[in-house]
Amino acid sequence: MKIILLLPIFFILAIAQERELDWWETTIFYQIYPRSFKDSDGDGIGDLNGITENLEYLKELGVGATWLSPIFKSPMYDFGYDIADFYAIQDEYGTMEDFDRLIAKANELDIKIVLDFVPNHTSNESVWFEEALKGHDKYYDYFIWEDGAIDENGNLHPPNNWVSVFRKSAWEYREEVGKFYLHQFVIGQPDLNFRNPEVVEEMKSVLRFWLNKGVAGFRIDAIAHLFEVDKELYGGRFPDEPLAGNLEEDPENYNYLDHIYTKDQDETFDMIYQWREVFDEYKEKDGFTRVMMTEAYSSPQLTMRYFGQGDREGAQMPFNFVLISDVDGSSTAAEIKYALDKFLTFKPIDKLSNWVAGNHDNSRVASRFSPELVDGINMIVLLMPGVAVTYMGEEIGMVDGYVSWEDTVDPSGCNTDDPINYWTASRDPERTPFQWSAEPNAGFSTGASTWLPVADGYETLNVQVQSITERSNLNVYRKLSILRTKPAFRYGRYESVAFNNDVFAFKRWYNGEIYIVVVNFREKSYIIDLTYFDNVISRLEVVISSIQSPKNAGETVEATRADILGNESIVFKVL
Ligand SMILES: *[C@@H]1O[C@H](CO)[C@@H](O)[C@H](O)[C@H]1NC(C)=O
Ligand SMILES: *[C@@H]1O[C@H](CO)[C@@H](O)[C@H](O)[C@H]1NC(C)=O
Ligand SMILES: CC(=O)N[C@H]1CO[C@H](CO)[C@@H](O)[C@@H]1O
Ligand SMILES: [Ca+2]
Ligand SMILES: [Ca+2]
């Protein structure tokens, strides 16, 4: 009698433990690079209407939110990361009415729109910078100015040795002012002065402007570079940065210096917490959480500070870049495990992890790993515990496009001044137009030409072909996005192992439901004993397999001797 009573109570307790998850905790964020997604008017450049017309595609992927790279008015020296007017839409992308229509359509489909916030700098062609050059005090103080250094021959040099992320001095002289301004990125991106309270207020107004328009949050760009050291602590002049000790490196390269004065300054974290307070003002009004994602390529310890500190909340999603910066196609299974464990190990216990395998700054998964590993990496991104982020095109396994030196437009590529090796620095290859179909320009544009060339092979690698091909990266992705909604992936625990140099596997389980994901990173086949994992006995059923796998969903394998073929990735369910 007692036992019969206890069982249901135990069951109820186990279920009740799980708190209700917020919208952003269960969704997939899909990054759109608007310039390359869909051109609606034939000028060869993607635009807002192109996005609005294709939001259904996101819905079919199982995506609940999209973050858009910058759509604001810009002279495009850094393709929109140099903003001339934070309150206006770039003409070639559309109008404010187009933006409002995008939000309305997204609301209809229940897709959240997240915008890119680029607070570190404006464009050198912003009204603010132009006013500063004209001697308007208010705007002069929006930027960071420093006197040059004069040598014994009377020649003028930059104030110190700081170099920009895209090479060469981070200082640019302006005759109008007789001083140098700081630009941690390209010359066309003067850094804003966050030690000026008016700049802090101005940037909060920018956030409120777009939040009022209905955006669901922001992804914050280049946050680690927000503050520079307080020069008052150094006698009123910014000190030189020490050498990184990497003497082989070209002194004009960013990695030549150790960026102790221009990156990861303490004040940055406080600013993040202040912005979160702005987001939370909105949540208090309507109960809907605005989400903040931060972009910083920093150590795990520093990355965790973005989550918050003490009773102050920060970003819900400090981007976890391990799949981009720590591993690639040459990594061993152990290195993969080590990288994936990093964020999970360092993150506060009550915060969520997130998984990002690509963006518009890094070589694509099919090129960095291999086309055969596209499904395997998507399994990792979508089935590991936490939030998934997909860069547009990774769901169909797009490859880096070939962009000749003549066609190269990315400042990071052009600044190399090197027609042979430019491609190692250029970010154009991962920004080539989205491949919709086998039509001219991959169905991206009806124009005569496109702003970047379409990648080779689009005739067979595109959404249309993959939609009607049963075994395609796209269909694997769709199945994964559905599987991801199961409790084992929402609430389940996680355990992983490298079975050998090549085969990585992880287990997700919840209330007796157990899944095992196996990814073979190399060509060699193996017989794997999956009973290594607790409670895995007898047989497992194939739920999803990578496209080149001969195994079909529903087939079963013996747990003690699962044959895992070369390049094969499989999601198993324990029977
Ligand atoms: C802005 O900077 C770019 C280099 O990034 C330069 O070509 C352009 O002339 C500058 N514009 C103004 C108005 O200074
Ligand atoms: C596995 O992937 C590699 C790298 O792309 C490729 O060269 C090889 O042909 C693939 N082998 C199999 C069995 O799929
Ligand atoms: C991933 C990303 O958005 N990177 C951006 C970081 O910031 C610089 C400067 O704003 C951009 O050039 C990058 O594209
Ligand atoms: Ca267009
Ligand atoms: Ca800065």
XYZ file of C-alpha atoms and ligand atoms in Angstrom:
619
model
C 0.000 0.000 0.000
C 2.709 2.395 1.061
C 4.787 1.758 -2.040
C 1.882 2.298 -4.393
C 1.280 5.666 -2.808
C 4.914 6.720 -2.834
C 5.622 6.082 -6.475
C 3.296 8.667 -7.958
C 4.466 11.234 -5.414
C 8.058 10.627 -6.344
C 7.144 11.017 -9.989
C 5.425 14.346 -9.404
C 8.384 15.656 -7.433
C 10.817 14.721 -10.175
C 8.798 16.570 -12.786
C 8.080 19.614 -10.639
C 11.777 20.190 -10.140
C 12.203 21.612 -13.617
C 11.465 25.299 -13.760
C 9.651 26.610 -16.775
C 12.132 27.638 -19.440
C 12.054 31.122 -20.928
C 11.665 31.585 -24.706
C 15.337 32.216 -25.366
C 16.477 29.162 -23.408
C 14.902 26.660 -25.774
C 15.150 28.391 -29.120
C 17.666 28.337 -31.936
C 19.181 31.706 -32.850
C 19.873 31.972 -36.565
C 22.359 34.642 -37.630
C 21.494 36.466 -40.828
C 24.145 38.508 -42.601
C 21.590 40.758 -44.362
C 23.853 41.784 -47.222
C 24.102 38.163 -48.361
C 20.772 36.582 -47.425
C 18.287 37.623 -50.147
C 18.189 40.500 -52.589
C 14.570 41.534 -53.226
C 15.184 44.277 -55.815
C 17.968 43.017 -58.062
C 20.768 45.416 -57.085
C 22.951 42.472 -56.063
C 22.804 43.332 -52.344
C 20.666 41.543 -49.784
C 18.023 43.647 -48.010
C 15.303 43.754 -45.345
C 12.479 42.815 -47.707
C 14.530 39.801 -48.724
C 14.555 38.730 -45.077
C 10.851 39.413 -44.546
C 9.938 37.344 -47.620
C 11.908 34.394 -46.311
C 11.041 34.286 -42.621
C 8.971 31.172 -43.317
C 12.182 29.403 -44.248
C 13.417 30.038 -40.704
C 10.150 28.749 -39.312
C 10.574 25.502 -41.273
C 14.051 25.115 -39.832
C 12.601 25.246 -36.341
C 14.334 28.533 -35.645
C 12.629 30.864 -33.144
C 14.884 33.905 -33.300
C 17.236 35.588 -35.692
C 20.010 38.057 -35.049
C 20.805 40.379 -37.877
C 24.238 41.777 -38.571
C 24.067 45.601 -38.757
C 21.388 47.155 -40.957
C 22.072 50.761 -39.921
C 23.177 53.683 -42.029
C 26.834 53.227 -42.903
C 29.451 54.127 -45.515
C 30.325 50.400 -45.446
C 34.074 50.607 -44.907
C 33.489 47.612 -42.635
C 30.159 46.503 -44.132
C 27.899 48.016 -41.553
C 30.100 47.631 -38.474
C 30.938 51.290 -39.081
C 27.664 52.996 -38.238
C 26.996 56.549 -39.375
C 23.552 56.834 -37.802
C 22.458 54.429 -35.081
C 18.837 55.506 -35.507
C 18.445 54.935 -39.263
C 18.350 52.064 -41.767
C 20.951 51.888 -44.535
C 19.295 52.881 -47.845
C 20.413 49.821 -49.792
C 18.831 47.596 -47.103
C 15.487 49.408 -47.138
C 13.498 51.917 -45.126
C 12.187 52.192 -41.577
C 8.805 51.088 -42.950
C 10.458 47.959 -44.328
C 11.915 47.342 -40.893
C 8.507 47.761 -39.244
C 7.056 45.276 -41.740
C 9.829 42.827 -40.909
C 8.962 43.065 -37.211
C 5.238 42.664 -37.943
C 5.775 39.575 -40.086
C 8.169 38.124 -37.519
C 5.558 38.647 -34.799
C 2.990 36.833 -36.919
C 5.323 33.863 -37.225
C 6.514 34.142 -33.619
C 10.111 34.696 -34.643
C 12.076 37.094 -32.455
C 14.302 39.705 -34.052
C 17.606 40.490 -32.361
C 19.760 43.330 -33.668
C 23.472 43.883 -33.663
C 24.626 46.649 -31.314
C 28.037 48.092 -32.193
C 28.882 50.377 -29.274
C 32.674 50.514 -29.521
C 32.830 52.912 -32.427
C 30.914 54.951 -34.974
C 31.731 55.546 -38.595
C 34.165 58.365 -39.378
C 31.282 59.674 -41.492
C 28.782 59.861 -38.613
C 27.305 63.244 -37.767
C 28.918 62.881 -34.347
C 32.397 62.514 -35.783
C 31.836 65.219 -38.385
C 30.717 67.620 -35.661
C 33.762 66.653 -33.593
C 36.028 67.571 -36.494
C 34.290 70.927 -36.786
C 35.214 71.650 -33.191
C 31.811 71.030 -31.595
C 32.864 70.353 -27.970
C 30.035 67.983 -27.111
C 30.894 65.661 -29.972
C 34.649 66.137 -29.683
C 34.321 64.450 -26.278
C 32.443 61.538 -27.852
C 35.767 60.261 -29.206
C 39.280 59.509 -27.952
C 41.935 62.061 -28.942
C 45.615 62.183 -28.209
C 48.546 64.412 -29.215
C 51.080 62.847 -31.523
C 54.673 62.147 -30.556
C 57.317 64.337 -32.206
C 60.783 62.875 -32.816
C 64.130 64.754 -32.768
C 63.743 65.584 -36.483
C 60.400 67.172 -35.828
C 58.391 64.384 -37.491
C 54.950 63.577 -36.188
C 54.227 59.990 -35.048
C 51.207 58.266 -33.511
C 50.918 58.802 -29.739
C 51.973 55.237 -28.864
C 52.486 51.728 -30.223
C 48.850 50.545 -30.194
C 47.839 48.581 -33.306
C 44.371 48.018 -34.690
C 42.706 44.605 -34.865
C 42.995 44.901 -38.643
C 46.751 45.744 -38.538
C 48.778 48.955 -38.448
C 48.548 51.878 -36.032
C 45.311 52.262 -34.088
C 45.761 56.051 -34.344
C 44.802 58.323 -37.230
C 45.778 61.989 -37.487
C 43.169 64.658 -38.248
C 44.495 67.986 -39.334
C 41.218 69.768 -38.466
C 41.861 68.944 -34.817
C 45.630 68.608 -34.822
C 45.345 65.354 -32.908
C 45.106 61.628 -33.464
C 41.903 59.675 -32.834
C 41.818 56.082 -31.653
C 40.340 53.324 -33.824
C 40.696 49.787 -32.503
C 39.258 48.526 -35.801
C 39.512 50.174 -39.252
C 40.397 53.852 -39.797
C 36.740 54.473 -40.588
C 35.725 53.316 -37.073
C 36.722 55.957 -34.474
C 36.289 54.535 -30.941
C 33.637 56.121 -28.756
C 34.728 57.501 -25.381
C 32.809 55.521 -22.771
C 34.408 57.530 -19.973
C 32.114 60.353 -21.092
C 28.693 60.010 -19.343
C 26.994 61.614 -22.341
C 28.194 58.781 -24.561
C 26.866 56.271 -22.038
C 23.458 57.973 -22.083
C 23.430 58.302 -25.869
C 24.083 54.608 -26.359
C 21.304 53.736 -23.933
C 18.959 55.854 -26.039
C 19.989 53.827 -29.058
C 19.016 50.628 -27.242
C 15.679 52.114 -26.165
C 14.920 53.345 -29.675
C 15.047 49.822 -31.127
C 13.515 48.133 -28.084
C 10.574 50.506 -28.535
C 10.299 49.236 -32.102
C 9.837 45.696 -30.828
C 13.208 43.991 -31.070
C 13.737 41.097 -28.668
C 17.269 42.014 -27.720
C 20.770 42.688 -28.947
C 23.923 40.917 -29.809
C 26.741 43.191 -28.684
C 29.712 43.539 -30.950
C 33.382 43.596 -30.026
C 32.582 44.213 -26.376
C 36.063 43.397 -25.075
C 37.360 46.536 -26.811
C 34.854 48.943 -25.255
C 37.136 50.589 -22.720
C 40.769 51.582 -22.861
C 42.822 52.059 -19.732
C 42.183 55.304 -17.831
C 45.027 57.508 -19.023
C 44.812 59.727 -15.939
C 46.441 56.813 -14.090
C 49.445 57.187 -16.421
C 50.148 60.885 -16.199
C 47.523 61.803 -18.797
C 48.962 59.814 -21.712
C 48.013 56.343 -22.905
C 50.946 53.978 -22.201
C 52.539 51.667 -24.788
C 51.353 48.091 -24.730
C 53.988 45.446 -23.947
C 55.147 43.026 -26.648
C 53.399 39.668 -26.669
C 56.811 38.016 -26.930
C 55.985 36.747 -30.368
C 59.000 38.199 -32.182
C 58.393 36.300 -35.427
C 55.196 38.275 -35.784
C 55.105 41.334 -38.029
C 55.089 44.401 -35.667
C 52.119 45.763 -37.636
C 50.047 42.701 -36.698
C 47.586 42.786 -33.837
C 49.126 39.724 -32.182
C 52.498 41.454 -31.829
C 51.304 43.193 -28.660
C 49.769 42.053 -25.385
C 46.563 44.115 -25.190
C 46.496 44.830 -21.474
C 45.396 48.458 -21.945
C 42.891 48.146 -24.784
C 40.991 44.907 -24.067
C 38.938 43.337 -21.243
C 39.097 46.406 -18.949
C 37.058 46.144 -15.728
C 34.716 48.999 -16.654
C 33.402 46.958 -19.599
C 31.547 44.579 -17.309
C 29.804 47.358 -15.456
C 28.568 48.766 -18.770
C 27.106 45.383 -19.708
C 25.243 45.263 -16.385
C 23.934 48.798 -16.996
C 22.604 47.770 -20.409
C 20.939 44.741 -18.863
C 19.136 47.148 -16.525
C 17.787 48.929 -19.597
C 16.558 45.607 -21.005
C 14.949 44.757 -17.683
C 13.028 48.065 -17.598
C 11.182 46.647 -20.592
C 10.674 43.248 -19.045
C 9.162 44.871 -15.969
C 6.576 46.535 -18.196
C 5.450 43.551 -20.266
C 6.970 40.423 -18.716
C 8.860 39.563 -21.877
C 12.588 38.884 -21.548
C 14.950 40.844 -23.806
C 18.039 38.847 -24.515
C 21.651 40.003 -24.613
C 24.441 38.126 -26.346
C 28.009 39.352 -26.098
C 30.814 38.871 -28.547
C 34.199 38.603 -26.864
C 37.062 36.343 -27.794
C 38.385 36.253 -24.203
C 39.489 33.673 -21.632
C 36.733 31.518 -20.076
C 37.185 33.278 -16.728
C 36.562 36.690 -18.297
C 33.770 35.378 -20.509
C 31.861 34.243 -17.394
C 31.951 37.762 -15.938
C 29.613 38.839 -18.721
C 26.872 36.715 -17.107
C 26.807 39.046 -14.110
C 28.411 39.558 -10.755
C 26.878 39.494 -7.289
C 23.329 40.757 -7.600
C 23.936 42.409 -10.953
C 22.766 40.582 -14.056
C 24.600 40.733 -17.354
C 24.246 38.937 -20.664
C 22.162 35.777 -20.883
C 24.480 34.541 -23.617
C 28.166 35.427 -23.597
C 29.110 33.706 -26.832
C 30.950 30.430 -26.450
C 33.428 30.384 -29.331
C 35.277 27.118 -28.617
C 33.991 25.450 -31.774
C 35.469 28.355 -33.733
C 38.674 29.216 -31.948
C 39.777 25.995 -30.220
C 39.182 23.178 -32.710
C 39.024 22.369 -36.411
C 39.154 19.378 -38.756
C 42.582 18.350 -37.492
C 41.521 18.160 -33.823
C 41.433 14.831 -32.030
C 38.294 13.592 -30.301
C 39.978 14.375 -26.970
C 40.618 17.959 -28.056
C 36.982 18.259 -29.083
C 35.862 16.971 -25.693
C 38.261 19.315 -23.889
C 36.972 22.307 -25.853
C 33.298 21.457 -25.339
C 33.784 20.885 -21.618
C 35.412 24.285 -21.127
C 32.350 26.522 -21.058
C 30.326 23.910 -19.155
C 33.059 23.725 -16.532
C 33.488 27.464 -16.026
C 29.895 28.647 -16.315
C 27.928 29.473 -13.156
C 25.663 26.548 -12.273
C 22.437 28.509 -12.796
C 23.417 29.842 -16.238
C 23.048 28.270 -19.641
C 25.730 27.388 -22.097
C 25.500 28.259 -25.793
C 27.059 26.767 -28.916
C 28.283 28.685 -31.935
C 30.153 27.030 -34.819
C 30.226 29.851 -37.345
C 29.715 33.520 -38.091
C 30.555 36.120 -40.731
C 34.114 36.450 -39.396
C 35.227 32.844 -39.602
C 35.702 30.160 -42.184
C 32.657 27.903 -42.620
C 32.233 24.517 -40.930
C 32.427 22.612 -44.243
C 35.773 24.309 -44.943
C 37.227 24.421 -41.416
C 36.258 20.818 -40.618
C 35.046 19.039 -43.759
C 31.808 18.771 -45.732
C 31.355 15.294 -44.213
C 31.334 16.764 -40.695
C 28.584 19.328 -41.254
C 25.917 17.029 -39.774
C 28.169 16.021 -36.887
C 28.872 19.637 -35.923
C 25.176 20.500 -36.244
C 24.416 17.569 -33.904
C 26.832 19.036 -31.382
C 25.480 22.589 -31.712
C 21.818 21.549 -31.498
C 21.999 18.704 -28.975
C 24.555 19.836 -26.383
C 22.994 21.382 -23.249
C 22.166 25.053 -23.829
C 21.182 27.486 -26.539
C 22.054 26.819 -30.195
C 23.262 29.497 -32.607
C 23.493 28.828 -36.344
C 25.141 31.090 -38.918
C 23.043 31.193 -42.087
C 24.102 28.520 -44.552
C 25.541 26.114 -41.984
C 22.266 24.173 -42.130
C 22.966 23.292 -45.778
C 26.723 22.970 -45.353
C 27.762 25.971 -47.443
C 31.496 26.132 -48.130
C 33.793 29.176 -48.177
C 33.503 30.829 -51.570
C 36.520 31.650 -53.695
C 36.937 35.430 -53.902
C 39.807 36.695 -56.073
C 42.074 39.545 -54.921
C 40.333 41.824 -57.442
C 36.905 40.967 -55.988
C 38.030 41.225 -52.353
C 36.201 43.957 -50.435
C 36.682 43.040 -46.762
C 39.034 45.580 -45.113
C 40.672 42.755 -43.191
C 41.672 41.212 -46.536
C 42.467 44.477 -48.336
C 44.657 45.755 -45.473
C 47.110 42.913 -46.025
C 48.164 44.631 -49.304
C 49.077 41.091 -50.330
C 47.482 39.719 -53.543
C 48.798 36.217 -52.729
C 48.032 35.633 -49.054
C 45.122 38.074 -48.566
C 42.685 35.152 -48.320
C 44.097 34.074 -44.943
C 42.789 37.353 -43.457
C 39.807 38.063 -45.688
C 36.321 37.350 -44.356
C 34.667 37.525 -47.768
C 34.695 33.724 -48.343
C 32.210 33.094 -45.501
C 30.029 36.027 -46.607
C 29.213 34.896 -50.162
C 25.509 34.965 -51.120
C 23.138 32.469 -49.548
C 22.419 29.542 -51.845
C 18.680 29.287 -52.349
C 18.464 27.374 -55.646
C 20.213 26.338 -58.860
C 19.018 29.505 -60.601
C 21.541 32.206 -61.625
C 23.212 33.832 -58.589
C 21.986 30.814 -56.599
C 18.536 32.419 -56.486
C 19.961 35.125 -54.215
C 19.482 37.941 -56.716
C 17.998 38.547 -60.151
C 20.620 41.245 -60.768
C 23.427 41.089 -63.315
C 26.026 40.759 -60.581
C 26.208 40.333 -56.821
C 28.290 42.243 -54.255
C 30.411 39.133 -53.676
C 30.592 36.225 -56.124
C 28.411 33.186 -55.452
C 30.424 30.151 -54.268
C 31.171 27.384 -56.776
C 28.968 24.316 -56.631
C 25.746 26.158 -55.753
C 23.943 24.310 -58.561
C 23.793 21.246 -56.332
C 24.419 22.766 -52.903
C 21.302 24.832 -52.245
C 18.091 24.924 -50.237
C 15.838 23.868 -53.098
C 17.820 20.737 -53.973
C 18.306 19.783 -50.335
C 14.601 20.211 -49.553
C 13.680 17.497 -52.049
C 16.639 15.227 -51.317
C 15.803 12.925 -48.462
C 19.355 12.614 -47.184
C 20.540 16.191 -47.085
C 22.238 18.423 -44.504
C 19.078 20.523 -44.493
C 16.823 17.594 -43.609
C 19.231 16.397 -40.927
C 19.127 19.916 -39.483
C 15.328 19.980 -39.474
C 15.179 16.618 -37.703
C 17.700 17.806 -35.138
C 15.711 20.950 -34.422
C 12.645 18.803 -33.692
C 14.558 16.261 -31.617
C 16.020 19.107 -29.590
C 12.597 19.836 -28.079
C 12.585 16.465 -26.220
C 13.010 16.688 -22.435
C 16.328 14.795 -22.608
C 17.792 17.733 -24.548
C 15.915 20.500 -22.728
C 16.536 19.385 -19.171
C 18.783 16.364 -19.496
C 22.195 15.817 -17.976
C 25.313 15.507 -20.068
C 28.323 13.235 -20.189
C 30.957 12.871 -22.904
C 33.924 10.726 -23.860
C 36.613 10.430 -26.528
C 36.589 6.708 -27.376
C 39.855 7.045 -29.299
C 41.632 9.701 -31.378
C 38.745 10.023 -33.787
C 35.430 9.164 -32.160
C 33.720 11.587 -29.789
C 30.417 10.727 -28.123
C 28.035 12.253 -25.618
C 25.031 11.130 -23.677
C 21.928 13.177 -22.803
C 19.372 11.661 -20.463
C 16.266 12.547 -18.510
C 13.669 10.454 -16.659
C 14.765 7.198 -18.217
C 15.082 8.515 -21.757
C 18.663 8.190 -22.999
C 20.273 9.440 -26.190
C 23.835 8.878 -27.374
C 25.366 11.109 -30.053
C 28.442 9.698 -31.781
C 30.636 11.731 -34.148
C 33.537 10.102 -35.993
C 35.867 12.947 -36.963
C 37.970 10.836 -39.337
C 37.787 8.400 -42.244
C 38.586 5.237 -40.312
C 35.801 2.871 -39.164
C 35.536 1.586 -35.600
C 33.591 -0.909 -33.523
C 32.615 0.996 -30.376
C 31.364 -0.418 -27.088
C 28.682 2.064 -26.075
C 27.976 0.226 -22.808
C 30.759 2.485 -21.531
C 27.866 4.817 -20.686
C 25.792 3.920 -17.624
C 22.427 2.338 -18.340
C 23.292 1.630 -21.949
C 22.725 -2.088 -22.447
C 21.485 -4.385 -25.228
C 20.399 -2.299 -28.210
C 20.237 1.243 -29.534
C 18.052 2.624 -32.273
C 19.274 5.047 -34.938
C 17.239 8.261 -34.687
C 19.194 10.547 -37.049
C 22.252 9.706 -39.148
C 24.577 11.898 -41.190
C 23.911 11.993 -44.922
C 26.709 9.695 -46.030
C 25.816 7.082 -43.387
C 24.224 3.887 -44.732
C 22.205 3.550 -41.511
C 18.539 4.469 -41.621
C 16.360 5.764 -38.810
C 14.726 2.864 -36.979
C 17.597 0.412 -37.534
C 19.192 -0.920 -34.384
C 22.747 -1.719 -33.337
C 24.183 -3.854 -30.540
C 25.387 -1.598 -27.707
C 28.544 -3.620 -27.087
C 29.646 -3.462 -30.698
C 28.268 -0.481 -32.622
C 29.990 -0.155 -35.989
C 30.784 3.513 -36.575
C 31.947 4.131 -40.129
C 34.399 6.786 -41.315
C 32.999 10.344 -41.081
C 29.754 8.984 -39.660
C 27.649 10.929 -37.128
C 24.658 9.301 -35.465
C 22.085 10.091 -32.829
C 21.022 6.883 -31.074
C 18.189 6.313 -28.673
C 18.705 3.651 -26.034
C 15.946 1.053 -26.249
C 36.816 57.452 -43.426
O 37.786 56.417 -43.375
C 38.037 55.796 -44.619
C 39.025 54.682 -44.384
O 38.433 53.669 -43.596
C 38.553 56.805 -45.623
O 38.732 56.172 -46.879
C 37.558 57.946 -45.746
O 38.091 58.948 -46.587
C 37.270 58.550 -44.379
N 36.222 59.550 -44.500
C 36.323 60.774 -43.982
C 35.180 61.688 -44.204
O 37.288 61.094 -43.325
C 35.776 11.373 -45.129
O 36.054 12.749 -45.167
C 37.281 13.073 -45.795
C 37.542 14.548 -45.589
O 36.602 15.344 -46.268
C 37.201 12.643 -47.257
O 38.416 12.921 -47.891
C 36.889 11.164 -47.352
O 36.673 10.787 -48.679
C 35.658 10.801 -46.519
N 35.547 9.348 -46.456
C 34.385 8.702 -46.325
C 34.443 7.213 -46.178
O 33.310 9.287 -46.325
C 31.573 38.400 -35.287
C 31.527 39.900 -35.443
O 30.470 40.483 -35.446
N 32.649 40.512 -35.604
C 32.742 41.934 -35.771
C 33.497 42.481 -34.614
O 33.621 43.841 -34.712
C 34.310 44.279 -35.855
C 34.310 45.763 -35.785
O 33.028 46.259 -35.489
C 33.653 43.759 -37.130
O 34.494 44.029 -38.215
C 33.446 42.273 -37.038
O 32.715 41.804 -38.137
Ca 18.800 44.679 -52.747
Ca 37.053 51.199 -27.314
